[in-house]
Coordinates of C-alpha atoms in Angstrom, one line a residue:
X1 CA 10.2 -9.0 -5.6
X2 CA 11.2 -12.6 -4.9
X3 CA 13.3 -12.1 -1.8
X4 CA 11.8 -12.4 1.6
X5 CA 12.5 -8.8 2.7
X6 CA 10.4 -7.5 -0.2
X7 CA 7.4 -9.3 1.4
X8 CA 7.7 -7.5 4.7
X9 CA 4.9 -5.0 5.3
X10 CA 6.2 -1.9 7.2
X11 CA 4.3 1.3 7.7
X12 CA 3.9 4.2 10.2
X13 CA 1.6 3.5 13.1
X14 CA -0.6 6.4 12.1
X15 CA -2.1 4.3 9.4
X16 CA -3.7 2.1 12.1
X17 CA -6.0 5.0 13.1
X18 CA -7.7 4.7 9.7
X19 CA -11.0 2.8 9.5
X20 CA -11.0 0.9 6.2
X21 CA -14.7 1.4 5.7
X22 CA -16.4 -0.9 3.3
X23 CA -13.2 -2.6 2.1
X24 CA -13.7 -6.3 1.0
X25 CA -11.1 -9.0 1.7
X26 CA -9.4 -8.8 -1.7
X27 CA -9.4 -5.0 -1.6
X28 CA -7.6 -5.1 1.7
X29 CA -5.1 -7.6 0.3
X30 CA -4.5 -5.4 -2.7
X31 CA -4.0 -2.2 -0.6
X32 CA -1.5 -3.8 1.8
X33 CA 0.3 -5.5 -1.1
X34 CA 0.7 -2.1 -2.8
X35 CA 2.1 -0.4 0.3
X36 CA 4.4 -3.3 0.7
X37 CA 5.6 -2.9 -2.8
X38 CA 6.0 0.9 -2.5
X39 CA 7.8 1.0 0.9
X40 CA 11.1 2.7 0.9
X41 CA 10.7 3.9 -2.8
X42 CA 10.3 7.5 -1.9
X43 CA 7.9 9.4 -4.1
X44 CA 9.1 8.3 -7.5
X45 CA 6.8 6.8 -10.1
X46 CA 6.9 3.0 -10.0
X47 CA 5.3 0.4 -12.3
X48 CA 3.8 -2.8 -10.9
X49 CA 2.4 -5.4 -13.3
X50 CA -0.9 -7.2 -12.8
X51 CA 1.0 -10.5 -12.6
X52 CA 3.3 -9.2 -9.8
X53 CA 0.5 -7.8 -7.8
X54 CA -1.5 -11.0 -8.2
X55 CA 1.5 -13.0 -7.0
X56 CA 1.8 -10.8 -3.9
X57 CA -1.9 -11.2 -3.2
X58 CA -1.6 -15.0 -3.4
X59 CA -3.6 -15.1 -6.7
X60 CA -0.8 -16.2 -9.0
X61 CA -2.2 -19.7 -9.5
X62 CA -5.8 -18.8 -9.5
X63 CA -8.3 -18.2 -12.3
X64 CA -9.0 -14.6 -11.6
X65 CA -9.3 -12.9 -15.0
X66 CA -7.7 -9.6 -15.8
X67 CA -11.2 -8.1 -16.2
X68 CA -12.1 -9.2 -12.6
X69 CA -8.8 -7.9 -11.3
X70 CA -9.3 -4.5 -12.9
X71 CA -12.7 -4.2 -11.2
X72 CA -11.0 -5.0 -7.9
X73 CA -8.4 -2.3 -8.5
X74 CA -11.0 0.3 -9.3
X75 CA -13.1 -0.6 -6.3
X76 CA -10.2 -0.5 -4.0
X77 CA -9.1 2.9 -5.4
X78 CA -12.6 4.4 -5.0
X79 CA -12.9 3.3 -1.4
X80 CA -9.4 4.5 -0.7
X81 CA -10.3 8.0 -1.8
X82 CA -13.3 8.0 0.4
X83 CA -11.5 7.2 3.7
X84 CA -12.3 9.7 6.4
X85 CA -8.8 10.6 7.6
X86 CA -6.6 13.6 7.5
X87 CA -3.5 15.2 9.1
X88 CA -4.5 18.4 10.9
X89 CA -2.0 20.7 12.5
X90 CA -2.3 24.3 13.8
X91 CA -2.4 25.9 10.3
X92 CA -2.6 22.9 7.9
X93 CA -5.2 20.4 6.9
X94 CA -4.2 17.4 4.6
X95 CA -6.9 14.9 3.6
X96 CA -5.6 11.3 3.2
X97 CA -4.3 10.9 -0.4
X98 CA -1.6 8.3 -0.1
X99 CA -0.9 8.0 -3.8
X100 CA -0.3 11.1 -5.8
X101 CA -0.2 9.1 -9.0
X102 CA -2.3 6.0 -9.7
X103 CA -2.6 5.2 -13.4
X104 CA -4.2 2.0 -14.4
X105 CA -3.3 0.6 -17.9
X106 CA -5.9 -2.1 -18.8
X107 CA -4.1 -2.8 -22.0
X108 CA -0.5 -3.2 -20.7
X109 CA -1.9 -4.8 -17.5
X110 CA 0.0 -2.6 -15.0
X111 CA -0.4 0.3 -12.6
X112 CA 1.9 3.3 -12.5
X113 CA 1.9 4.5 -8.9
X114 CA 3.7 7.2 -6.8
X115 CA 3.4 8.0 -3.1
X116 CA 2.1 11.5 -2.2
X117 CA 5.0 13.5 -0.7
X118 CA 2.7 14.7 2.1
X119 CA 2.3 11.1 3.3
X120 CA 5.6 9.6 2.2
X121 CA 6.6 9.3 5.9
X122 CA 4.1 6.5 6.3
X123 CA 6.0 4.1 4.0
X124 CA 9.6 5.4 4.0
X125 CA 11.5 4.1 7.1
X126 CA 9.0 5.4 9.7
X127 CA 10.3 5.9 13.2
X128 CA 7.4 4.2 14.9
X129 CA 6.0 1.4 12.7
X130 CA 3.8 -1.6 12.3
X131 CA 5.5 -4.7 10.8
X132 CA 4.2 -8.1 9.6
X133 CA 4.7 -10.6 6.8
X134 CA 2.4 -9.9 3.9
X135 CA 2.0 -13.6 3.3
X136 CA 0.6 -14.0 6.8
X137 CA -1.8 -11.1 6.4
X138 CA -3.0 -12.6 3.0
X139 CA -3.6 -16.0 4.6
X140 CA -6.2 -14.5 7.1
X141 CA -9.6 -15.0 5.5
X142 CA -11.9 -12.8 7.5
X143 CA -11.5 -9.1 6.7
X144 CA -12.3 -8.1 10.3
X145 CA -9.6 -10.5 11.6
X146 CA -7.2 -9.0 9.0
X147 CA -7.8 -5.5 10.5
X148 CA -7.5 -6.7 14.0
X149 CA -4.2 -8.5 13.1
X150 CA -2.6 -5.2 11.9
X151 CA -3.3 -3.6 15.3
X152 CA -2.0 -6.6 17.2
X153 CA 1.2 -6.4 15.2
X154 CA 1.7 -2.8 16.1
X155 CA 2.0 -3.9 19.7
X156 CA 3.9 -7.1 19.2
X157 CA 6.8 -6.0 21.4
X158 CA 4.8 -4.7 24.4
X159 CA 2.5 -7.7 24.3
X160 CA -0.7 -5.8 24.8
X161 CA -3.2 -3.9 22.6
X162 CA -5.0 -1.2 24.7
X163 CA -8.0 0.5 23.1
X164 CA -11.2 2.1 24.0
X165 CA -14.2 0.0 23.0
X166 CA -15.8 2.8 20.9
X167 CA -12.5 3.2 19.0
X168 CA -12.4 -0.6 18.5
X169 CA -15.9 -0.5 17.0
X170 CA -15.0 2.4 14.8
X171 CA -11.9 0.8 13.4
X172 CA -13.8 -2.4 12.5
X173 CA -16.9 -0.4 11.3
X174 CA -19.3 -2.8 13.1
X175 CA -21.6 -0.3 14.7
X176 CA -22.1 1.8 11.5
X177 CA -23.0 -1.3 9.5
X178 CA -25.5 -2.3 12.2
X179 CA -27.2 1.0 11.8
X180 CA -27.3 0.8 8.0
X181 CA -28.8 -2.7 8.1
X182 CA -31.4 -1.7 10.7
X183 CA -30.2 -4.2 13.2
X184 CA -31.2 -3.5 16.8
X185 CA -28.5 -5.8 18.3
X186 CA -24.8 -5.7 17.5
X187 CA -24.9 -9.6 17.7
X188 CA -27.2 -9.6 14.7
X189 CA -24.7 -7.6 12.7
X190 CA -21.8 -9.8 13.7
X191 CA -23.7 -12.9 12.6
X192 CA -24.5 -11.2 9.3
X193 CA -20.8 -10.4 8.9
X194 CA -19.8 -13.9 9.9
X195 CA -18.5 -12.8 13.3
X196 CA -19.9 -14.9 16.2
X197 CA -20.5 -13.6 19.7
X198 CA -17.8 -16.1 20.7
X199 CA -15.4 -14.4 18.3
X200 CA -16.2 -11.0 19.8
X201 CA -16.0 -12.3 23.3
X202 CA -12.6 -13.8 22.7
X203 CA -11.3 -10.6 21.0
X204 CA -12.7 -8.3 23.7
X205 CA -11.3 -10.5 26.5
X206 CA -7.8 -9.7 25.2
X207 CA -8.3 -6.0 25.2
X208 CA -7.7 -3.5 28.0
X209 CA -10.0 -0.7 28.6
X210 CA -8.2 2.6 29.3
X211 CA -10.2 3.0 32.5
X212 CA -9.1 -0.4 33.9
X213 CA -5.6 -0.3 35.3
X214 CA -5.7 -3.8 36.8
X215 CA -6.3 -6.0 33.8
X216 CA -3.5 -8.5 33.3
X217 CA -1.6 -8.6 30.0
X218 CA -2.8 -11.1 27.4
X219 CA -1.5 -12.8 24.3
X220 CA 1.7 -13.3 26.2
X221 CA 4.2 -16.0 25.1
X222 CA 7.0 -17.4 27.2
X223 CA 9.3 -14.5 26.1
X224 CA 6.6 -11.9 26.9
X225 CA 6.0 -10.9 23.3
X226 CA 3.4 -11.2 20.5
X227 CA 6.0 -12.6 18.1
X228 CA 4.6 -16.2 17.9
X229 CA 1.0 -15.1 18.2
X230 CA 1.3 -12.8 15.2
X231 CA 3.4 -15.3 13.2
X232 CA 6.4 -12.9 13.1
X233 CA 9.9 -14.5 13.1

């Protein structure tokens, strides 16, 4: 996967409704590297080596051991299986199981992986999709900034991200963490999570509440898009 196109992350917008609860920075990097690798491959089994996955995650020249990397894979997989998301229609209910096959070989140092047919639409040429460069996503160090970045990229063409504040909190999992830590104030949780009130104020100032019809558009460039802001060329 050395060509530039292979490093383009592209998935159905539905995935942006998932709250990646409890994921650490490297676990998010790993998940989005995997879906980037698996895009447009249908549902066939595919092998990805540790070295290839490390390279995609920007860990190719680091001293991360295979033992440490295996632990990250297992942690990511366990959290992925606990995500509270499903597709529910009139007569069907499908819990989110993105990968039908996920076999880790700690001796050969590779993963055998296949996309679940029920969720293949998310990675195989979706009609409405979120797009960004994986390298840009990997370069963002704060895990909450990473998640916000994916939502911004969904609306890179319209130039505005419109969301209810309760949904914004759910997607970033801030309120739940505040409850678990026993924090009375959200500001306390943000400091604990390395999010300052200034960070929150700056982020919230660029959002539109659904009840407010008169808020001007933000994050606008000269061409009226989010292309430069999101680092997409």
